[in-house]
Short mmCIF file of C-alpha atoms and ligand atoms in Angstrom, two decimals:
data_model
loop_
_atom_site.label_atom_id
_atom_site.label_comp_id
_atom_site.label_asym_id
_atom_site.label_seq_id
_atom_site.Cartn_x
_atom_site.Cartn_y
_atom_site.Cartn_z
CA MET A 1 59.00 119.52 83.75
CA LYS A 2 59.30 122.97 85.34
CA ILE A 3 56.55 124.49 87.45
CA LEU A 4 56.42 127.95 89.01
CA ILE A 5 54.60 128.38 92.31
CA ILE A 6 53.40 131.94 92.88
CA ASN A 7 52.13 133.32 96.17
CA GLY A 8 50.45 136.71 96.30
CA PRO A 9 49.91 139.47 98.88
CA ASN A 10 50.41 138.76 102.58
CA LEU A 11 51.46 135.17 102.04
CA ASN A 12 54.99 136.17 103.06
CA LEU A 13 53.46 136.40 106.57
CA LEU A 14 52.53 132.72 106.69
CA GLY A 15 53.10 131.20 110.12
CA LYS A 16 52.38 134.54 111.81
CA ARG A 17 49.16 135.51 110.02
CA ASN A 18 45.97 133.81 111.32
CA PRO A 19 47.73 130.45 111.89
CA ASP A 20 44.37 128.89 112.81
CA ILE A 21 43.28 129.58 109.21
CA TYR A 22 46.53 129.46 107.23
CA GLY A 23 48.63 127.05 109.29
CA HIS A 24 51.82 127.32 111.33
CA ARG A 25 54.37 126.90 108.54
CA SER A 26 56.30 129.92 107.31
CA LEU A 27 56.38 130.46 103.54
CA ASN A 28 59.89 128.94 103.40
CA GLU A 29 58.72 125.91 105.37
CA LEU A 30 55.70 125.54 103.11
CA ASN A 31 57.92 125.69 100.00
CA THR A 32 60.23 123.01 101.45
CA PHE A 33 57.19 120.86 102.36
CA VAL A 34 56.00 121.01 98.72
CA LYS A 35 59.49 120.52 97.22
CA ASP A 36 60.03 117.34 99.27
CA TYR A 37 57.13 115.63 97.48
CA PHE A 38 58.73 115.89 94.04
CA LYS A 39 61.94 114.43 92.66
CA LYS A 40 61.34 114.76 88.93
CA VAL A 41 59.42 118.04 88.78
CA LYS A 42 61.55 121.19 89.00
CA LEU A 43 59.87 123.74 91.22
CA GLU A 44 60.59 127.43 91.52
CA PHE A 45 58.92 129.74 94.05
CA TYR A 46 57.94 133.39 93.78
CA GLN A 47 56.08 135.63 96.23
CA SER A 48 55.09 139.26 95.83
CA ASN A 49 52.76 141.70 97.53
CA HIS A 50 52.45 143.65 94.26
CA GLU A 51 49.86 142.89 91.59
CA GLY A 52 51.96 144.25 88.69
CA ASP A 53 55.02 142.23 89.72
CA ILE A 54 52.94 139.04 89.79
CA ILE A 55 51.57 139.85 86.33
CA ASP A 56 55.11 140.49 85.01
CA ARG A 57 56.23 137.15 86.49
CA ILE A 58 53.35 135.33 84.75
CA HIS A 59 54.33 136.94 81.41
CA GLN A 60 57.97 135.85 81.84
CA ALA A 61 56.98 132.37 83.01
CA MET A 62 55.30 131.55 79.69
CA THR A 63 58.69 130.99 78.05
CA GLN A 64 60.41 129.53 81.13
CA PHE A 65 57.97 127.05 82.69
CA ASP A 66 55.50 124.33 81.72
CA GLY A 67 52.83 125.47 84.17
CA ILE A 68 51.99 127.70 87.14
CA VAL A 69 50.40 127.03 90.53
CA ILE A 70 49.13 130.29 91.99
CA ASN A 71 47.68 131.37 95.31
CA PRO A 72 46.88 135.01 94.54
CA GLY A 73 45.71 135.82 98.11
CA ALA A 74 43.03 138.52 98.12
CA LEU A 75 43.76 139.41 94.46
CA THR A 76 41.69 136.27 93.74
CA HIS A 77 38.53 138.11 94.62
CA TYR A 78 38.84 141.31 92.56
CA SER A 79 41.85 141.49 90.25
CA TYR A 80 40.66 141.57 86.64
CA ALA A 81 44.22 142.48 85.64
CA LEU A 82 45.42 139.17 87.10
CA ARG A 83 42.52 137.37 85.44
CA ASP A 84 43.50 138.86 82.05
CA ALA A 85 47.14 137.85 82.58
CA ILE A 86 46.11 134.25 83.33
CA GLU A 87 43.70 134.22 80.38
CA ALA A 88 46.55 135.37 78.12
CA CYS A 89 48.93 132.82 79.61
CA THR A 90 49.91 130.10 77.15
CA ILE A 91 50.84 127.58 79.87
CA PRO A 92 48.26 126.00 82.23
CA VAL A 93 47.56 127.66 85.58
CA VAL A 94 46.08 126.02 88.69
CA GLU A 95 44.51 128.09 91.50
CA VAL A 96 45.27 127.07 95.09
CA HIS A 97 44.01 128.36 98.44
CA LEU A 98 45.15 127.22 101.86
CA SER A 99 41.75 127.82 103.42
CA ASN A 100 38.36 126.71 102.14
CA VAL A 101 37.38 130.06 100.62
CA ALA A 102 33.84 128.78 99.90
CA ALA A 103 33.22 128.41 103.64
CA ARG A 104 34.40 131.88 104.67
CA GLU A 105 33.23 135.51 104.27
CA SER A 106 31.02 136.06 101.23
CA PHE A 107 33.63 138.23 99.43
CA ARG A 108 35.99 135.21 99.51
CA ASN A 109 33.35 133.03 97.81
CA ILE A 110 34.04 134.90 94.58
CA SER A 111 37.10 134.16 92.47
CA VAL A 112 37.54 136.23 89.33
CA ILE A 113 40.35 133.92 88.18
CA SER A 114 38.77 130.44 88.53
CA GLU A 115 37.17 130.66 85.11
CA VAL A 116 40.54 131.11 83.38
CA CYS A 117 42.40 128.49 85.46
CA GLN A 118 42.56 124.74 84.77
CA GLY A 119 41.04 124.12 88.18
CA THR A 120 40.96 125.18 91.82
CA ILE A 121 42.13 123.47 95.01
CA SER A 122 40.91 125.02 98.23
CA GLY A 123 40.88 124.06 101.90
CA PHE A 124 43.71 121.53 102.15
CA GLY A 125 46.38 123.80 103.64
CA ALA A 126 49.96 123.33 102.44
CA TYR A 127 49.00 119.99 100.88
CA GLY A 128 46.86 121.93 98.39
CA TYR A 129 50.04 123.06 96.61
CA VAL A 130 51.16 119.42 96.32
CA ILE A 131 47.80 118.50 94.79
CA GLY A 132 48.10 121.54 92.53
CA VAL A 133 51.51 120.46 91.19
CA GLN A 134 50.29 116.87 90.70
CA ALA A 135 47.17 118.06 88.84
CA LEU A 136 49.28 120.36 86.68
CA ALA A 137 51.85 117.64 85.91
CA HIS A 138 49.01 115.34 84.84
CA LYS A 139 47.55 118.09 82.63
CA ILE A 140 50.93 118.96 81.06
CA LYS A 141 51.66 115.30 80.26
CA ARG A 142 48.25 115.02 78.62
CA LEU A 143 48.78 118.25 76.66
CA ASN A 144 52.15 117.01 75.40
CA ASN A 145 50.75 113.62 74.38
CA ASP A 146 47.84 115.11 72.44
C1 DQA B 201 43.85 132.73 100.58
C2 DQA B 201 42.40 133.14 100.79
C3 DQA B 201 42.21 134.62 100.46
O1 DQA B 201 40.85 135.00 100.67
C4 DQA B 201 43.08 135.47 101.35
O2 DQA B 201 42.95 136.83 101.01
C5 DQA B 201 44.51 135.04 101.35
C6 DQA B 201 44.80 133.61 101.36
C7 DQA B 201 44.09 131.26 101.02
O3 DQA B 201 45.16 130.75 100.72
O4 DQA B 201 43.25 130.67 101.71
O5 DQA B 201 45.41 135.86 101.42
O6 DQA B 201 44.16 132.80 99.20
#
């Protein structure tokens, strides 16, 4: 099983950016943290600050991976282009946020992508990505057995 983990804008600054909200791990450290949980699942990591590049990566991923875990950063709250890309995606996508977006500013309470994702994990820090991969693996196994 191959899963792609995508991080969107400003998540390259993890560790330096609002560590009280997003934690002290750098993006590399976070990726290693997640990788260490899985022996059988192959994980690949991608980060971009550019909406179009993330959309291109989702398009490519459809023929390369079994599923996607995505933290789209602020694109979550307004990117209909990202929403359309996920809706068109033929492999399952799980939405992850480090912080509990429901408990923050009102603009963060809205996700334009949740509706087209398999589910959302929010507020569990780096561990949220681990839960996201586990949830996706469960979903993929079920899809393949059906
Ligand atoms: C975030 C929450 C978003 O509102 C914010 O713009 C981010 C990170 C999170 O992981 O908690 O960049 O997606």
